[in-house]
């Protein structure tokens, strides 16, 4: 395992394709936080709870969640998207300050 400290968490979700989707949503909804958040919540729900999770786990049997429930995964994804937005807003402020100091 690459990050043994994170073993109990849903690591493939946190570091997998899901952050990439969040970044694309961020790209298209930048400076409109509520649209960003609502879009993320809808897509997070579809991925983490229904219909994608249901299809992948219950119907096709591709994976099984052992240490986290679908609702916990949903909350983790929403929290991750808020952290990503906050990080980029913070970076935007840092870059503006550097521009003023030149």
Short mmCIF file of N, CA and C in Angstrom, two decimals:
data_model
loop_
_atom_site.label_atom_id
_atom_site.label_comp_id
_atom_site.label_asym_id
_atom_site.label_seq_id
_atom_site.Cartn_x
_atom_site.Cartn_y
_atom_site.Cartn_z
N UNK A 1 0.85 -1.18 0.00
CA UNK A 1 0.00 0.00 0.00
C UNK A 1 0.89 1.24 0.00
N UNK A 2 0.52 2.19 -0.81
CA UNK A 2 1.31 3.41 -0.97
C UNK A 2 1.26 4.29 0.28
N UNK A 3 0.08 4.43 0.89
CA UNK A 3 -0.09 5.23 2.09
C UNK A 3 -0.67 4.35 3.20
N UNK A 4 0.19 3.63 3.95
CA UNK A 4 -0.34 2.72 4.97
C UNK A 4 -1.14 3.41 6.07
N UNK A 5 -0.88 4.67 6.32
CA UNK A 5 -1.63 5.40 7.35
C UNK A 5 -3.10 5.52 6.95
N UNK A 6 -3.37 5.57 5.66
CA UNK A 6 -4.73 5.76 5.17
C UNK A 6 -5.45 4.44 4.88
N UNK A 7 -4.87 3.33 5.31
CA UNK A 7 -5.45 2.02 4.99
C UNK A 7 -6.93 1.89 5.35
N UNK A 8 -7.39 2.36 6.51
CA UNK A 8 -8.81 2.17 6.81
C UNK A 8 -9.74 3.06 5.98
N UNK A 9 -9.21 4.07 5.34
CA UNK A 9 -10.06 4.95 4.55
C UNK A 9 -10.28 4.40 3.15
N UNK A 10 -11.16 5.02 2.45
CA UNK A 10 -11.47 4.63 1.08
C UNK A 10 -10.45 5.30 0.15
N UNK A 11 -9.23 4.76 0.12
CA UNK A 11 -8.10 5.39 -0.55
C UNK A 11 -8.30 5.47 -2.06
N UNK A 12 -8.82 4.42 -2.66
CA UNK A 12 -8.99 4.46 -4.12
C UNK A 12 -9.97 5.55 -4.53
N UNK A 13 -10.92 5.87 -3.69
CA UNK A 13 -11.84 6.96 -3.99
C UNK A 13 -11.21 8.32 -3.78
N UNK A 14 -10.41 8.44 -2.73
CA UNK A 14 -9.78 9.72 -2.43
C UNK A 14 -8.69 10.10 -3.42
N UNK A 15 -7.94 9.11 -3.89
CA UNK A 15 -6.82 9.38 -4.79
C UNK A 15 -7.04 8.83 -6.19
N UNK A 16 -8.22 8.39 -6.51
CA UNK A 16 -8.50 7.80 -7.81
C UNK A 16 -9.07 8.80 -8.79
N UNK A 17 -10.00 8.35 -9.60
CA UNK A 17 -10.59 9.19 -10.64
C UNK A 17 -11.52 10.25 -10.07
N UNK A 18 -12.01 10.04 -8.87
CA UNK A 18 -12.99 10.97 -8.33
C UNK A 18 -12.46 12.39 -8.15
N UNK A 19 -11.23 12.60 -7.64
CA UNK A 19 -10.73 13.98 -7.56
C UNK A 19 -10.60 14.64 -8.94
N UNK A 20 -10.35 13.83 -9.97
CA UNK A 20 -10.26 14.38 -11.32
C UNK A 20 -11.61 14.94 -11.76
N UNK A 21 -12.68 14.21 -11.47
CA UNK A 21 -14.03 14.70 -11.79
C UNK A 21 -14.31 15.99 -11.03
N UNK A 22 -13.93 16.03 -9.77
CA UNK A 22 -14.13 17.23 -8.96
C UNK A 22 -13.36 18.41 -9.54
N UNK A 23 -12.17 18.17 -10.04
CA UNK A 23 -11.37 19.24 -10.64
C UNK A 23 -12.03 19.77 -11.92
N UNK A 24 -12.63 18.89 -12.71
CA UNK A 24 -13.33 19.33 -13.91
C UNK A 24 -14.55 20.17 -13.54
N UNK A 25 -15.27 19.75 -12.52
CA UNK A 25 -16.41 20.53 -12.06
C UNK A 25 -15.92 21.89 -11.58
N UNK A 26 -14.82 21.91 -10.87
CA UNK A 26 -14.23 23.15 -10.40
C UNK A 26 -13.88 24.05 -11.59
N UNK A 27 -13.29 23.48 -12.61
CA UNK A 27 -12.88 24.24 -13.79
C UNK A 27 -14.08 24.94 -14.44
N UNK A 28 -15.19 24.24 -14.56
CA UNK A 28 -16.35 24.81 -15.24
C UNK A 28 -17.23 25.69 -14.35
N UNK A 29 -17.06 25.60 -13.03
CA UNK A 29 -17.91 26.39 -12.12
C UNK A 29 -17.10 27.33 -11.24
N UNK A 30 -15.87 27.64 -11.62
CA UNK A 30 -15.00 28.48 -10.80
C UNK A 30 -15.66 29.83 -10.50
N UNK A 31 -15.55 30.28 -9.29
CA UNK A 31 -16.11 31.53 -8.75
C UNK A 31 -17.62 31.48 -8.56
N UNK A 32 -18.21 30.30 -8.67
CA UNK A 32 -19.64 30.11 -8.40
C UNK A 32 -19.75 28.92 -7.44
N UNK A 33 -19.44 29.19 -6.18
CA UNK A 33 -19.32 28.12 -5.19
C UNK A 33 -20.58 27.28 -5.08
N UNK A 34 -21.75 27.91 -5.05
CA UNK A 34 -22.98 27.14 -4.83
C UNK A 34 -23.29 26.22 -6.00
N UNK A 35 -23.01 26.65 -7.22
CA UNK A 35 -23.18 25.76 -8.37
C UNK A 35 -22.19 24.61 -8.30
N UNK A 36 -20.94 24.94 -7.92
CA UNK A 36 -19.91 23.92 -7.73
C UNK A 36 -20.35 22.89 -6.69
N UNK A 37 -20.83 23.36 -5.55
CA UNK A 37 -21.20 22.47 -4.46
C UNK A 37 -22.41 21.60 -4.83
N UNK A 38 -23.43 22.21 -5.42
CA UNK A 38 -24.62 21.44 -5.80
C UNK A 38 -24.29 20.40 -6.86
N UNK A 39 -23.49 20.78 -7.85
CA UNK A 39 -23.08 19.82 -8.88
C UNK A 39 -22.31 18.67 -8.27
N UNK A 40 -21.39 18.99 -7.35
CA UNK A 40 -20.62 17.94 -6.69
C UNK A 40 -21.52 17.03 -5.85
N UNK A 41 -22.46 17.61 -5.14
CA UNK A 41 -23.34 16.80 -4.30
C UNK A 41 -24.16 15.83 -5.16
N UNK A 42 -24.68 16.32 -6.27
CA UNK A 42 -25.47 15.45 -7.15
C UNK A 42 -24.60 14.32 -7.71
N UNK A 43 -23.44 14.67 -8.25
CA UNK A 43 -22.57 13.64 -8.84
C UNK A 43 -21.99 12.71 -7.77
N UNK A 44 -21.67 13.25 -6.59
CA UNK A 44 -21.18 12.42 -5.49
C UNK A 44 -22.24 11.39 -5.09
N UNK A 45 -23.48 11.84 -5.00
CA UNK A 45 -24.55 10.93 -4.64
C UNK A 45 -24.70 9.83 -5.70
N UNK A 46 -24.67 10.22 -6.97
CA UNK A 46 -24.80 9.24 -8.04
C UNK A 46 -23.66 8.22 -8.02
N UNK A 47 -22.47 8.67 -7.69
CA UNK A 47 -21.33 7.76 -7.67
C UNK A 47 -21.28 6.93 -6.39
N UNK A 48 -21.50 7.57 -5.25
CA UNK A 48 -21.28 6.89 -3.98
C UNK A 48 -22.48 6.09 -3.48
N UNK A 49 -23.69 6.46 -3.87
CA UNK A 49 -24.87 5.80 -3.31
C UNK A 49 -25.71 5.13 -4.40
N UNK A 50 -26.26 5.92 -5.31
CA UNK A 50 -27.14 5.35 -6.33
C UNK A 50 -27.08 6.21 -7.58
N UNK A 51 -27.00 5.70 -8.73
CA UNK A 51 -27.14 4.34 -9.22
C UNK A 51 -25.82 3.61 -9.44
N UNK A 52 -24.70 4.35 -9.52
CA UNK A 52 -23.44 3.71 -9.89
C UNK A 52 -22.98 2.70 -8.85
N UNK A 53 -23.02 3.07 -7.57
CA UNK A 53 -22.62 2.13 -6.51
C UNK A 53 -23.50 0.89 -6.54
N UNK A 54 -24.79 1.09 -6.64
CA UNK A 54 -25.73 -0.03 -6.68
C UNK A 54 -25.42 -0.95 -7.86
N UNK A 55 -25.19 -0.37 -9.02
CA UNK A 55 -24.88 -1.16 -10.21
C UNK A 55 -23.56 -1.92 -10.05
N UNK A 56 -22.52 -1.22 -9.61
CA UNK A 56 -21.19 -1.84 -9.51
C UNK A 56 -21.10 -2.89 -8.39
N UNK A 57 -21.72 -2.62 -7.25
CA UNK A 57 -21.60 -3.55 -6.13
C UNK A 57 -22.70 -4.60 -6.12
N UNK A 58 -23.94 -4.19 -6.14
CA UNK A 58 -25.05 -5.13 -5.95
C UNK A 58 -25.41 -5.90 -7.21
N UNK A 59 -25.37 -5.26 -8.36
CA UNK A 59 -25.79 -5.93 -9.59
C UNK A 59 -24.63 -6.69 -10.23
N UNK A 60 -23.51 -5.98 -10.46
CA UNK A 60 -22.38 -6.60 -11.17
C UNK A 60 -21.37 -7.27 -10.25
N UNK A 61 -21.33 -6.91 -8.99
CA UNK A 61 -20.40 -7.51 -8.03
C UNK A 61 -18.94 -7.19 -8.31
N UNK A 62 -18.66 -6.01 -8.86
CA UNK A 62 -17.29 -5.62 -9.20
C UNK A 62 -16.48 -5.32 -7.95
N UNK A 63 -17.08 -4.73 -6.95
CA UNK A 63 -16.39 -4.45 -5.70
C UNK A 63 -17.35 -4.56 -4.53
N UNK A 64 -16.78 -4.56 -3.34
CA UNK A 64 -17.56 -4.58 -2.11
C UNK A 64 -16.91 -3.62 -1.12
N UNK A 65 -17.69 -2.77 -0.52
CA UNK A 65 -17.18 -1.88 0.52
C UNK A 65 -17.17 -2.64 1.84
N UNK A 66 -16.02 -2.64 2.51
CA UNK A 66 -15.90 -3.36 3.77
C UNK A 66 -15.79 -2.43 4.97
N UNK A 67 -15.04 -1.35 4.83
CA UNK A 67 -14.76 -0.50 5.98
C UNK A 67 -15.49 0.83 5.95
N UNK A 68 -16.33 1.04 4.95
CA UNK A 68 -17.02 2.31 4.83
C UNK A 68 -18.38 2.05 4.16
N UNK A 69 -19.38 2.78 4.61
CA UNK A 69 -20.71 2.64 4.01
C UNK A 69 -20.84 3.59 2.82
N UNK A 70 -21.80 3.37 1.95
CA UNK A 70 -22.00 4.30 0.84
C UNK A 70 -22.24 5.75 1.31
N UNK A 71 -22.97 5.91 2.41
CA UNK A 71 -23.24 7.26 2.90
C UNK A 71 -22.00 7.91 3.48
N UNK A 72 -21.14 7.13 4.12
CA UNK A 72 -19.87 7.67 4.61
C UNK A 72 -18.99 8.08 3.44
N UNK A 73 -18.99 7.27 2.40
CA UNK A 73 -18.20 7.59 1.20
C UNK A 73 -18.75 8.86 0.56
N UNK A 74 -20.05 9.01 0.50
CA UNK A 74 -20.67 10.22 -0.03
C UNK A 74 -20.21 11.45 0.75
N UNK A 75 -20.28 11.38 2.06
CA UNK A 75 -19.85 12.51 2.90
C UNK A 75 -18.36 12.80 2.72
N UNK A 76 -17.56 11.77 2.59
CA UNK A 76 -16.13 11.94 2.37
C UNK A 76 -15.87 12.66 1.05
N UNK A 77 -16.60 12.30 0.01
CA UNK A 77 -16.44 12.95 -1.29
C UNK A 77 -16.87 14.41 -1.26
N UNK A 78 -17.97 14.70 -0.58
CA UNK A 78 -18.43 16.09 -0.47
C UNK A 78 -17.40 16.91 0.31
N UNK A 79 -16.90 16.36 1.40
CA UNK A 79 -15.88 17.05 2.18
C UNK A 79 -14.62 17.29 1.35
N UNK A 80 -14.23 16.30 0.58
CA UNK A 80 -13.05 16.45 -0.28
C UNK A 80 -13.25 17.57 -1.30
N UNK A 81 -14.43 17.66 -1.87
CA UNK A 81 -14.68 18.71 -2.87
C UNK A 81 -14.65 20.10 -2.23
N UNK A 82 -15.13 20.22 -1.00
CA UNK A 82 -15.07 21.51 -0.30
C UNK A 82 -13.63 21.88 0.02
N UNK A 83 -12.82 20.91 0.42
CA UNK A 83 -11.40 21.15 0.70
C UNK A 83 -10.68 21.59 -0.56
N UNK A 84 -10.96 20.95 -1.69
CA UNK A 84 -10.32 21.32 -2.95
C UNK A 84 -10.68 22.75 -3.33
N UNK A 85 -11.94 23.13 -3.19
CA UNK A 85 -12.36 24.50 -3.51
C UNK A 85 -11.65 25.49 -2.59
N UNK A 86 -11.64 25.20 -1.30
CA UNK A 86 -10.97 26.08 -0.34
C UNK A 86 -9.49 26.23 -0.63
N UNK A 87 -8.84 25.15 -1.02
CA UNK A 87 -7.41 25.20 -1.34
C UNK A 87 -7.15 26.13 -2.51
N UNK A 88 -7.95 26.02 -3.55
CA UNK A 88 -7.72 26.87 -4.72
C UNK A 88 -8.06 28.33 -4.45
N UNK A 89 -9.05 28.58 -3.62
CA UNK A 89 -9.34 29.97 -3.24
C UNK A 89 -8.17 30.54 -2.43
N UNK A 90 -7.60 29.73 -1.56
CA UNK A 90 -6.43 30.16 -0.79
C UNK A 90 -5.26 30.44 -1.73
N UNK A 91 -5.02 29.56 -2.69
CA UNK A 91 -3.93 29.76 -3.64
C UNK A 91 -4.15 31.01 -4.48
N UNK A 92 -5.40 31.29 -4.84
CA UNK A 92 -5.70 32.49 -5.60
C UNK A 92 -5.30 33.73 -4.81
N UNK A 93 -5.59 33.73 -3.51
CA UNK A 93 -5.19 34.86 -2.66
C UNK A 93 -3.68 35.00 -2.56
N UNK A 94 -2.98 33.88 -2.46
CA UNK A 94 -1.52 33.91 -2.38
C UNK A 94 -0.95 34.48 -3.67
N UNK A 95 -1.47 34.07 -4.81
CA UNK A 95 -0.97 34.54 -6.10
C UNK A 95 -1.26 36.05 -6.29
N UNK A 96 -2.39 36.52 -5.81
CA UNK A 96 -2.70 37.94 -5.92
C UNK A 96 -1.72 38.77 -5.08
N UNK A 97 -1.37 38.26 -3.89
CA UNK A 97 -0.41 38.97 -3.04
C UNK A 97 0.97 39.00 -3.68
N UNK A 98 1.38 37.91 -4.31
CA UNK A 98 2.68 37.89 -4.99
C UNK A 98 2.71 38.86 -6.14
N UNK A 99 1.58 39.00 -6.85
CA UNK A 99 1.49 39.95 -7.97
C UNK A 99 1.60 41.39 -7.50
N UNK A 100 1.05 41.68 -6.33
CA UNK A 100 1.10 43.04 -5.78
C UNK A 100 2.51 43.39 -5.31
N UNK A 101 3.28 42.38 -4.86
CA UNK A 101 4.61 42.63 -4.32
C UNK A 101 5.67 42.81 -5.40
N UNK A 102 5.35 42.54 -6.64
CA UNK A 102 6.36 42.68 -7.71
C UNK A 102 6.50 44.09 -8.16
#
